[in-house]
CSV table of C-alpha atoms in Angstrom, one decimal:
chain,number,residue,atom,x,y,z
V,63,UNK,CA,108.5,138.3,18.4
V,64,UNK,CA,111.6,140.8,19.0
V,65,UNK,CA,111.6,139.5,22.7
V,66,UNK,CA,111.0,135.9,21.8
V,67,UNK,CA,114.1,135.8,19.4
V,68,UNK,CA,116.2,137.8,22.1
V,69,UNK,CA,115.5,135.1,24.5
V,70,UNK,CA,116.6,132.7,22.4
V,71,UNK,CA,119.8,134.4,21.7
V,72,UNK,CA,120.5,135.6,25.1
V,73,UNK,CA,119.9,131.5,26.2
V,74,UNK,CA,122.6,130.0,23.5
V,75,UNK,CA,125.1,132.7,24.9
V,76,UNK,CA,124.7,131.7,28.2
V,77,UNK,CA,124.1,128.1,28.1
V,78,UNK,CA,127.4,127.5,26.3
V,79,UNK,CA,129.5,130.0,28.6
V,80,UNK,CA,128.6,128.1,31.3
V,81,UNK,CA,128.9,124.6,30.2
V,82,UNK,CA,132.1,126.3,29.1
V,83,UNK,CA,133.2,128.1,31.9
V,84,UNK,CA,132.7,125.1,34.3
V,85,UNK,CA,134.0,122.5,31.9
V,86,UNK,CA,137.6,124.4,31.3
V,87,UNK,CA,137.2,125.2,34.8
V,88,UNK,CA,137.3,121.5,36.0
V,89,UNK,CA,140.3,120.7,34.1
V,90,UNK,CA,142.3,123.4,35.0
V,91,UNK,CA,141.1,122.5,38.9
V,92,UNK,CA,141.7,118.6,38.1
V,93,UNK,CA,145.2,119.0,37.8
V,94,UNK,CA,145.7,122.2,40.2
V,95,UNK,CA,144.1,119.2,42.7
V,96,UNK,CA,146.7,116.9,41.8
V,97,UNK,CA,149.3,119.2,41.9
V,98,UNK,CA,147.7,120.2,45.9
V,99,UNK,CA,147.9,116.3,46.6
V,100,UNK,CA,151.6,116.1,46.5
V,101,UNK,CA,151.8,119.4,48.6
V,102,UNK,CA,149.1,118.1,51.0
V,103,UNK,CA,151.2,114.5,51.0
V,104,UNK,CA,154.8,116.3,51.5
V,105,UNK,CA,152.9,117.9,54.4
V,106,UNK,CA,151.2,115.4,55.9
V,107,UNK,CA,148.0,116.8,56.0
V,108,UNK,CA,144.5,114.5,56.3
V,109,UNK,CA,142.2,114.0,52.4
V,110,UNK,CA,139.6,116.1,54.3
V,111,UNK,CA,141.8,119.0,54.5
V,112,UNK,CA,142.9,118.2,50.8
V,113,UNK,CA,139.5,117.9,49.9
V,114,UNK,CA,138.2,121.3,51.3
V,115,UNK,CA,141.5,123.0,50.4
V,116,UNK,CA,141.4,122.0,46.8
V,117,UNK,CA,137.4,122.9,46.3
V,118,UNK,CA,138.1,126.1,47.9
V,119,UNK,CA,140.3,126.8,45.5
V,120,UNK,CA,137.8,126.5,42.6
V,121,UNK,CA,136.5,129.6,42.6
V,122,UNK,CA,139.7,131.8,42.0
V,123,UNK,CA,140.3,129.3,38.6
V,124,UNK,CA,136.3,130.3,37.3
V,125,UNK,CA,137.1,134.3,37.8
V,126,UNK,CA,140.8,133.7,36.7
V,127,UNK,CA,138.5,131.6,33.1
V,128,UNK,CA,135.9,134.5,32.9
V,129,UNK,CA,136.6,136.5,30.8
V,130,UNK,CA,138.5,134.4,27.8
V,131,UNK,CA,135.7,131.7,28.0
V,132,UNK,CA,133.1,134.9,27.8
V,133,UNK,CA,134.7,136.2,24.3
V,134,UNK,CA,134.7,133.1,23.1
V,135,UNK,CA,131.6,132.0,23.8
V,136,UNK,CA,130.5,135.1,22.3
V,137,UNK,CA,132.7,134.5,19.4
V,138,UNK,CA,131.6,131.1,18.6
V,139,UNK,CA,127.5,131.6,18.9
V,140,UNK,CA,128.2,134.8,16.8
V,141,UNK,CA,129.9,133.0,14.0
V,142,UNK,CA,127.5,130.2,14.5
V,143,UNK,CA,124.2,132.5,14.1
V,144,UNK,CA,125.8,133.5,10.8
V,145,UNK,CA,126.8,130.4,9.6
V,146,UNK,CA,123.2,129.2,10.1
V,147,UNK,CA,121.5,132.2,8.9
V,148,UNK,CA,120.1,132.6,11.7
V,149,UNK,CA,121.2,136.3,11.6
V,150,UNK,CA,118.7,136.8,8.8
V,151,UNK,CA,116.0,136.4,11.3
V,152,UNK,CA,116.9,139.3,13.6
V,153,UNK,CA,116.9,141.9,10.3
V,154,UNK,CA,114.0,140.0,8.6
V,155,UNK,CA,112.3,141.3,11.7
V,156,UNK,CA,113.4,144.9,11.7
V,157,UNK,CA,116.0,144.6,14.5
V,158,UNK,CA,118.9,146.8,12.9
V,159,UNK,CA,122.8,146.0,14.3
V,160,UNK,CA,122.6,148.7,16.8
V,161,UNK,CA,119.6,147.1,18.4
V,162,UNK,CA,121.7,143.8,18.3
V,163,UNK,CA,124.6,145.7,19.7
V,164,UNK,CA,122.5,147.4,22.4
V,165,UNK,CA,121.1,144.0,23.9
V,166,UNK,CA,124.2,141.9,24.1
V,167,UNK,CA,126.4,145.0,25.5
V,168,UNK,CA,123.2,145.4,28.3
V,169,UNK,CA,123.9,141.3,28.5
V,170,UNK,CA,127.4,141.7,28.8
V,171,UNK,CA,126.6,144.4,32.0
V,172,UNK,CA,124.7,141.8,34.0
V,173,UNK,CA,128.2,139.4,33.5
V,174,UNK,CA,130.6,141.8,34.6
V,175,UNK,CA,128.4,142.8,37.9
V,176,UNK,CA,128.6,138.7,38.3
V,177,UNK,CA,132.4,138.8,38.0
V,178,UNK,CA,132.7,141.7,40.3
V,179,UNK,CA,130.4,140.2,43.0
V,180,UNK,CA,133.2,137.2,42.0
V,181,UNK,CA,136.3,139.1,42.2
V,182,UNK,CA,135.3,141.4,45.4
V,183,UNK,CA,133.7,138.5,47.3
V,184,UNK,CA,133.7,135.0,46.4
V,185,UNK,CA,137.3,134.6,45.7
V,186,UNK,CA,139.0,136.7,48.5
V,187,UNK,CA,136.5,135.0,50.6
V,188,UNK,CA,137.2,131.9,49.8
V,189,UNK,CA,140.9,132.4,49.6
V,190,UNK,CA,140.7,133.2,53.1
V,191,UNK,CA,138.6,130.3,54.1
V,192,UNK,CA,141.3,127.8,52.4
V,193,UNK,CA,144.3,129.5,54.5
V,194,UNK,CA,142.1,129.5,57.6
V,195,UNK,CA,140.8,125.8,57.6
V,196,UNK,CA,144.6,124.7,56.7
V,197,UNK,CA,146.0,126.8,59.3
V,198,UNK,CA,143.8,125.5,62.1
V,199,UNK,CA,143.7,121.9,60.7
V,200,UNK,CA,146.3,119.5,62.1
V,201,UNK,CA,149.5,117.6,60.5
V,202,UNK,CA,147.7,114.2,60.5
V,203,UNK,CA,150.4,111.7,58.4
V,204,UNK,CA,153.5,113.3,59.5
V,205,UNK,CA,155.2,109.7,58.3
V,206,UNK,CA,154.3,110.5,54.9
V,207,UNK,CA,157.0,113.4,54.1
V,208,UNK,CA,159.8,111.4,55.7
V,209,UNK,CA,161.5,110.6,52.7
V,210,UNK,CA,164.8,108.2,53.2
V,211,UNK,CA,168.1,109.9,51.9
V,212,UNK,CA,166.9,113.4,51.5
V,213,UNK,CA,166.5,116.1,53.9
V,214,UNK,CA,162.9,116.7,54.7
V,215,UNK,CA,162.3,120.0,56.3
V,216,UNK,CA,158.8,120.5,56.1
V,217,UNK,CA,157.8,121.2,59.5
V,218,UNK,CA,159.1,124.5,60.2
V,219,UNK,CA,162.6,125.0,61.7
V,220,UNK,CA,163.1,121.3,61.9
V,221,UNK,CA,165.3,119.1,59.3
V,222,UNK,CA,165.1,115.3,59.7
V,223,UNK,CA,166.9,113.2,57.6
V,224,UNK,CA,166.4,109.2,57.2
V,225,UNK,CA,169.2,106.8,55.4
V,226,UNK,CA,166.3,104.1,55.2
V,227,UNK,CA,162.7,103.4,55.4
V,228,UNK,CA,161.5,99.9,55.5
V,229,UNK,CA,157.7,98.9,54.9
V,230,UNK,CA,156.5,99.3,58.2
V,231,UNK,CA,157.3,102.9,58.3
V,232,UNK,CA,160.8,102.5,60.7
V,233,UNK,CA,163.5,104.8,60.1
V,234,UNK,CA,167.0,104.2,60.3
V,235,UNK,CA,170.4,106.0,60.9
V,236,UNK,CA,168.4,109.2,61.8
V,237,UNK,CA,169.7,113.1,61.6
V,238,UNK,CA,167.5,115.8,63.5
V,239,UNK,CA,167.9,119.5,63.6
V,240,UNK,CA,165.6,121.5,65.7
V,241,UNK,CA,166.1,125.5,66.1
V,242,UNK,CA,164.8,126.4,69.0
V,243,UNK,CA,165.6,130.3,69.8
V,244,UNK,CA,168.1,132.4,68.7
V,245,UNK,CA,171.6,131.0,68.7
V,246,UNK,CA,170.1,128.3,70.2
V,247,UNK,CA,169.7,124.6,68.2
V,248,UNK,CA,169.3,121.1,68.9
V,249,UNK,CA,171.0,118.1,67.0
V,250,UNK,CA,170.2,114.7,67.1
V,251,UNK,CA,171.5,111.8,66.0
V,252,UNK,CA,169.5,107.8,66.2
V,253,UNK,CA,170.3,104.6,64.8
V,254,UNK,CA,166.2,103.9,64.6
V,255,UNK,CA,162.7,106.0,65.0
V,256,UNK,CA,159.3,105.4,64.1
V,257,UNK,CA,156.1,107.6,64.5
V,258,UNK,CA,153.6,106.7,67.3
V,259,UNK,CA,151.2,108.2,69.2
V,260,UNK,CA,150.2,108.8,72.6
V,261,UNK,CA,147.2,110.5,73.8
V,262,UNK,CA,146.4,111.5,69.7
V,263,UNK,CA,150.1,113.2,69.9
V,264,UNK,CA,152.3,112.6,67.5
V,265,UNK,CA,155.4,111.7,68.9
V,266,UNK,CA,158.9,110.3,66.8
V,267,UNK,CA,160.4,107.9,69.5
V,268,UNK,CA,163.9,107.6,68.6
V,269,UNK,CA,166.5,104.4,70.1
V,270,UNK,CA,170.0,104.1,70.3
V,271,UNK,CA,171.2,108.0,69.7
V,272,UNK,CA,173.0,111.4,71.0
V,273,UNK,CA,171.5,114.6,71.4
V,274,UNK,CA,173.8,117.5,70.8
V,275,UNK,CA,172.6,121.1,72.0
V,276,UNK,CA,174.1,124.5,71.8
V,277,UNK,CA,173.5,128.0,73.3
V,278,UNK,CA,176.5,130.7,73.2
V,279,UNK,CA,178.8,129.5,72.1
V,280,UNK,CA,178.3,126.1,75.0
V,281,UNK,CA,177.7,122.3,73.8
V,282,UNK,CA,176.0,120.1,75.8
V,283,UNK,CA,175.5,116.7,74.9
V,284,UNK,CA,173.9,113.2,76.5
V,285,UNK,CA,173.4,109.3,75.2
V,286,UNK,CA,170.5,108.0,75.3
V,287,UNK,CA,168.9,104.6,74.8
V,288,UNK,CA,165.2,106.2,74.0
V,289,UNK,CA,163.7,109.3,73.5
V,290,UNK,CA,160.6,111.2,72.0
V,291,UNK,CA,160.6,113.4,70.0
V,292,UNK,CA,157.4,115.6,70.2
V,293,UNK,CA,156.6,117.5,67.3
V,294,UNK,CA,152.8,118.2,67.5
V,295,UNK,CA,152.8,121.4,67.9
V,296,UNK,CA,154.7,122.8,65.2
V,297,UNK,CA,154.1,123.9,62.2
V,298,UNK,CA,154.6,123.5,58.4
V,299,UNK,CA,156.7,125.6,55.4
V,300,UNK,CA,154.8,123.8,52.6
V,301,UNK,CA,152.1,126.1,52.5
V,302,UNK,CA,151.6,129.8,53.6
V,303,UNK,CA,149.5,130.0,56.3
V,304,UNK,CA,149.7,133.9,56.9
V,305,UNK,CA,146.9,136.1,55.6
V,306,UNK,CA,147.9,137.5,52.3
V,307,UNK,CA,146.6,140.8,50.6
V,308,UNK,CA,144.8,139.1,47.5
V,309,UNK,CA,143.0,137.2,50.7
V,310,UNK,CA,142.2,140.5,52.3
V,311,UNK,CA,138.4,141.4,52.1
V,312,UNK,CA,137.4,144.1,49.5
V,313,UNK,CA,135.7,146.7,52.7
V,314,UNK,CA,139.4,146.0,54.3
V,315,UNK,CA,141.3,147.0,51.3
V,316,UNK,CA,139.6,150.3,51.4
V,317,UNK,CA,139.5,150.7,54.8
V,318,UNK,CA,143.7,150.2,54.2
V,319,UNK,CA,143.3,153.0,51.3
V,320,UNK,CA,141.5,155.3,53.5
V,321,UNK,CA,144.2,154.6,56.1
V,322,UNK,CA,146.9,154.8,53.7
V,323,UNK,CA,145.5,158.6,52.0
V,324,UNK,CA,145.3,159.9,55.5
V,325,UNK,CA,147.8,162.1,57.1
V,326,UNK,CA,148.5,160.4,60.0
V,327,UNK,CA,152.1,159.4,60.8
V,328,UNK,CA,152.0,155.8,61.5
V,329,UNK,CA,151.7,154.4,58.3
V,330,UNK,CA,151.2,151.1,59.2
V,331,UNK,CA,147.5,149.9,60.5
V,332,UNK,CA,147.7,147.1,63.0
V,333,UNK,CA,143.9,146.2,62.8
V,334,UNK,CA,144.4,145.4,59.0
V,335,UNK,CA,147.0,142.5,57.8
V,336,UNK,CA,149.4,143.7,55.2
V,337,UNK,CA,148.4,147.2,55.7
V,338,UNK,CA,151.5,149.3,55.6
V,339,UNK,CA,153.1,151.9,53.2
V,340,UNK,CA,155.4,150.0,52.4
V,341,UNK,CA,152.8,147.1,50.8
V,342,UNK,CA,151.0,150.2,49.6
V,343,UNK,CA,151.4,149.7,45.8
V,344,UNK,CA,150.7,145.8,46.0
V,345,UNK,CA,147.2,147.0,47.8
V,346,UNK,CA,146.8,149.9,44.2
V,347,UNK,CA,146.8,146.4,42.3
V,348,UNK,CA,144.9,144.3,44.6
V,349,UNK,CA,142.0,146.9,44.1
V,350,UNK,CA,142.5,147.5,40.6
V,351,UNK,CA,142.5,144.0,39.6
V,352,UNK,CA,138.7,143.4,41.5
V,353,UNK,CA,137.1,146.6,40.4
V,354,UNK,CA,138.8,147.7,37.0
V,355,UNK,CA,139.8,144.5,35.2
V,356,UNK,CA,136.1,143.2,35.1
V,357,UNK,CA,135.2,146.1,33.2
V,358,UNK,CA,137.0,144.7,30.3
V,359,UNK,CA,134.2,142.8,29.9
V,360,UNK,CA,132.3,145.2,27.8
V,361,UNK,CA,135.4,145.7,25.7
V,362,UNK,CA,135.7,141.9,25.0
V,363,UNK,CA,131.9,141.8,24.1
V,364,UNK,CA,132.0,144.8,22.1
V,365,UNK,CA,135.3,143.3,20.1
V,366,UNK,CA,133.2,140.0,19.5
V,367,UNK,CA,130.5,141.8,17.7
V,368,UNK,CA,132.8,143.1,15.1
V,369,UNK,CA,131.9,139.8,13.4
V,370,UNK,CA,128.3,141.3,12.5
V,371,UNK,CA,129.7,144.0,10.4
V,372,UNK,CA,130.1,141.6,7.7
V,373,UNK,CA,128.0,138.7,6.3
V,374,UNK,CA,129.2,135.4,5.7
V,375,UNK,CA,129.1,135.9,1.8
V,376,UNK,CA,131.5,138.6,2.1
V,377,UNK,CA,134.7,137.6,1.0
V,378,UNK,CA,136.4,139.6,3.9
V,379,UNK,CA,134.8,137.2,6.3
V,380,UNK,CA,137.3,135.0,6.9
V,381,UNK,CA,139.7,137.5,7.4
V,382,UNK,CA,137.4,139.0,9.9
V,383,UNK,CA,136.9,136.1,12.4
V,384,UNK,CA,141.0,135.7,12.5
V,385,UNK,CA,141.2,139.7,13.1
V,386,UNK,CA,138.3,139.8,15.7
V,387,UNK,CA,139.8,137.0,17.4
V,388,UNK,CA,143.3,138.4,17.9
V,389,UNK,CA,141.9,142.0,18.8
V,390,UNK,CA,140.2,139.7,22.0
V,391,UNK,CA,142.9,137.6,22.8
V,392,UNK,CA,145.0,141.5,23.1
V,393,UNK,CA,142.5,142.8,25.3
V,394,UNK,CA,142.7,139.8,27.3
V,395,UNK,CA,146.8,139.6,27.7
V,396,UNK,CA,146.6,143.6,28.1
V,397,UNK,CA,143.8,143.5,30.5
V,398,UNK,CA,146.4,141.2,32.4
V,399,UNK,CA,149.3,143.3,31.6
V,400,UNK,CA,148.0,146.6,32.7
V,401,UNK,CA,148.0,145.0,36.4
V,402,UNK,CA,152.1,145.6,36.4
V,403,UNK,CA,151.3,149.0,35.3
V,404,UNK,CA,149.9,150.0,38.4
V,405,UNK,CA,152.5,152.1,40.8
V,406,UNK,CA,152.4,153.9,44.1
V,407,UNK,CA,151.6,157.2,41.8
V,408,UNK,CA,148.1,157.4,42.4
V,409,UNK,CA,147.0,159.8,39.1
V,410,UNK,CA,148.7,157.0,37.4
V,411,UNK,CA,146.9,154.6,38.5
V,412,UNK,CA,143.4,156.6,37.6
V,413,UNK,CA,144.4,157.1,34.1
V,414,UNK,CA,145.4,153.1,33.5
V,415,UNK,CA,141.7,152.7,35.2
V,416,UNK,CA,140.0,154.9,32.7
V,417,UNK,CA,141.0,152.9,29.5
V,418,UNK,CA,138.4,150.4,29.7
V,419,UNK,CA,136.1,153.1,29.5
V,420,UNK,CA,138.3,154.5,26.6
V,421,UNK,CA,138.0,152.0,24.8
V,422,UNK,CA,134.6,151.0,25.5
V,423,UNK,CA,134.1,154.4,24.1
V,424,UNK,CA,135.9,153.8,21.1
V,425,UNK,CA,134.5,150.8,20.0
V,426,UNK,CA,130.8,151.5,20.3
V,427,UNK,CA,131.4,154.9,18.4
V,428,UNK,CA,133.0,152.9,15.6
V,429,UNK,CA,129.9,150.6,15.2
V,430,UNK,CA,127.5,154.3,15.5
V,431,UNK,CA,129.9,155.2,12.5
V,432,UNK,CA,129.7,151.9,10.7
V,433,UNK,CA,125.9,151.6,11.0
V,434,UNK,CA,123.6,154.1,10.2
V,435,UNK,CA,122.6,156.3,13.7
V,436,UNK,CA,119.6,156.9,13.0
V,437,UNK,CA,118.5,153.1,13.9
V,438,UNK,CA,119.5,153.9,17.2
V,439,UNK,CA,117.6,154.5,20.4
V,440,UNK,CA,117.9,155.2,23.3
């Protein structure tokens, strides 16, 4: 009977954190989509791209949800169970608090080796999948981020400007800047352009204009009465397409602190991105927020179950839920704030990684002291 009404309150946990976790999680990627939309527009990218960029991105919001939507989840079936007097049952059948305790904080293990897998894997994974598929996708609408009387300088080192745009996508009075090497630019001026292409290139033919160039210090210029303007081959500043270190997977990051610890003298590994001495302390939090911050996990789950200390007849009750929720909602900022903590020093970093256990510690000696010990086994 003990494992029947276990099962039943392990299954309320978890079906409402995950109807939970995926339903905030939808929102919160719902209008991180719309905000990718303008981005992908501005750049000109195709929906597929958009598409796959924006699902890719889902994963990061459900780790980034975790572990608020897990104490509250925890929170509300807790205070639910209560309510309903459904509590009764577990001591009606001789399962004492410490029992309780015991299963939900084994529970809570299993979720925090999920969010690790999630953390370590999934997202950094998937991070580096987004970057990669936009990186070697293709500027498809490059029309769309001309935008008449401002200077557009989404594709990189080139400005355009455009004093109109009429409906079928011609531009007049045009200004284009190109930098081409090092004191070395291109200027050109056309009364009209428009986007065609030839051969699937993208090319902006320009009428009626000048072309202005200039290397040390020498100007050259020459009319013309038509010219292309190729710009398929460059590339794009909305979005970074350069590996960054959250992106990095978790066997490179310690293959970096390995490289890092070592005594060589060239502290900078060319086989790893980012992997330098000087990026050395955003590589400490990069670590610490994948292996460390899940363990806060436990200490959430242990905070929720404050609320069986007391019985819903207790006039202290009330007082309780508001005080259990605020110690959780600190453990989640601090979880969060402890990341800017972490510093080049590396015993500093050790200590700021032990107080999850600290306080895991802490908090499941309170409840031996609160309850009597002698319920407990091991």
């Amino acid at each position: 009977m003990k494992k029947i009404i276990f099962r039943k309150l392990m299954l309320d946990y978890m079906s409402f954190f995950v109807i939970a976790l995926f339903s905030s999680g939808i929102v919160i990627w719902v209008f991180q989509a719309v905000n990718f939309l303008d981005i992908m527009i501005e750049d000109g990218r195709s929906y597929s791209v958009y598409i796959s960029y924006s699902l890719l991105n889902f994963p990061k919001i459900l780790n980034k949800l975790f572990p608020f939507v897990l104490f509250f989840s925890l929170f509300y079936v807790t205070i639910k169970y209560e309510t309903s007097n459904e509590l009764i049952i577990f001591w009606n059948f001789g399962i004492n608090k410490i029992q309780l305790i015991n299963f939900v904080f084994k529970f809570s293990i299993v979720l925090m080796i999920i969010q690790l897998i999630f953390s370590s894997f999934i997202v950094p994974k998937s991070q580096d999948l987004a970057r990669s598929f936009l990186k070697t996708s293709t500027v498809n609408f490059y029309e769309n981020f001309i935008k008449p009387k401002r200077f557009n300088d989404t594709i990189k080192k080139v400005t355009i400007y455009s004093e109109k745009k009429d409906a079928e996508g011609n531009l007049y009075n045009l200004y284009l800047k190109k930098e081409l090497e090092n004191n070395y630019f291109q200027i050109t001026y056309a009364k009209k352009g428009v986007f065609k292409k030839f051969n699937n290139v993208p090319v902006l033919v320009l009428y009626e204009g000048e072309t202005i160039k200039g290397k040390n210090n020498k100007i050259t210029n020459f009319s013309f009465a038509k010219s292309d303007f190729p710009i398929s081959k460059t590339e794009t500043n909305s979005i970074v397409t350069y590996q960054k270190t959250q992106e990095l997977s978790s066997y490179n990051l310690f293959r970096c602190l390995e490289f890092l610890f070592s005594k060589k003298k060239n502290k900078i590994d060319p086989e790893i991105s980012n992997c330098s001495i000087s990026n050395s302390h955003n590589i400490f939090k990069e670590v610490y927020k994948r292996m460390v911050i899940p363990f806060y996990i436990l200490v959430l789950t242990l905070v929720s179950l404050f609320l069986i200390t007391l019985s819903k007849e207790n006039s202290k009750y009330a007082r309780l839920k508001i005080i259990t929720f605020s110690i959780g909602v600190f453990f989640i900022i601090f979880s969060e704030t402890t990341i800017r903590l972490i510093s080049e020093s590396l015993i500093r970093n050790i200590l700021i990684s032990f107080l999850p256990i600290l306080f895991i510690t802490i908090l499941y000696l309170i409840f031996l002291k609160k309850f009597n010990s002698k319920y407990y086994k091991r």
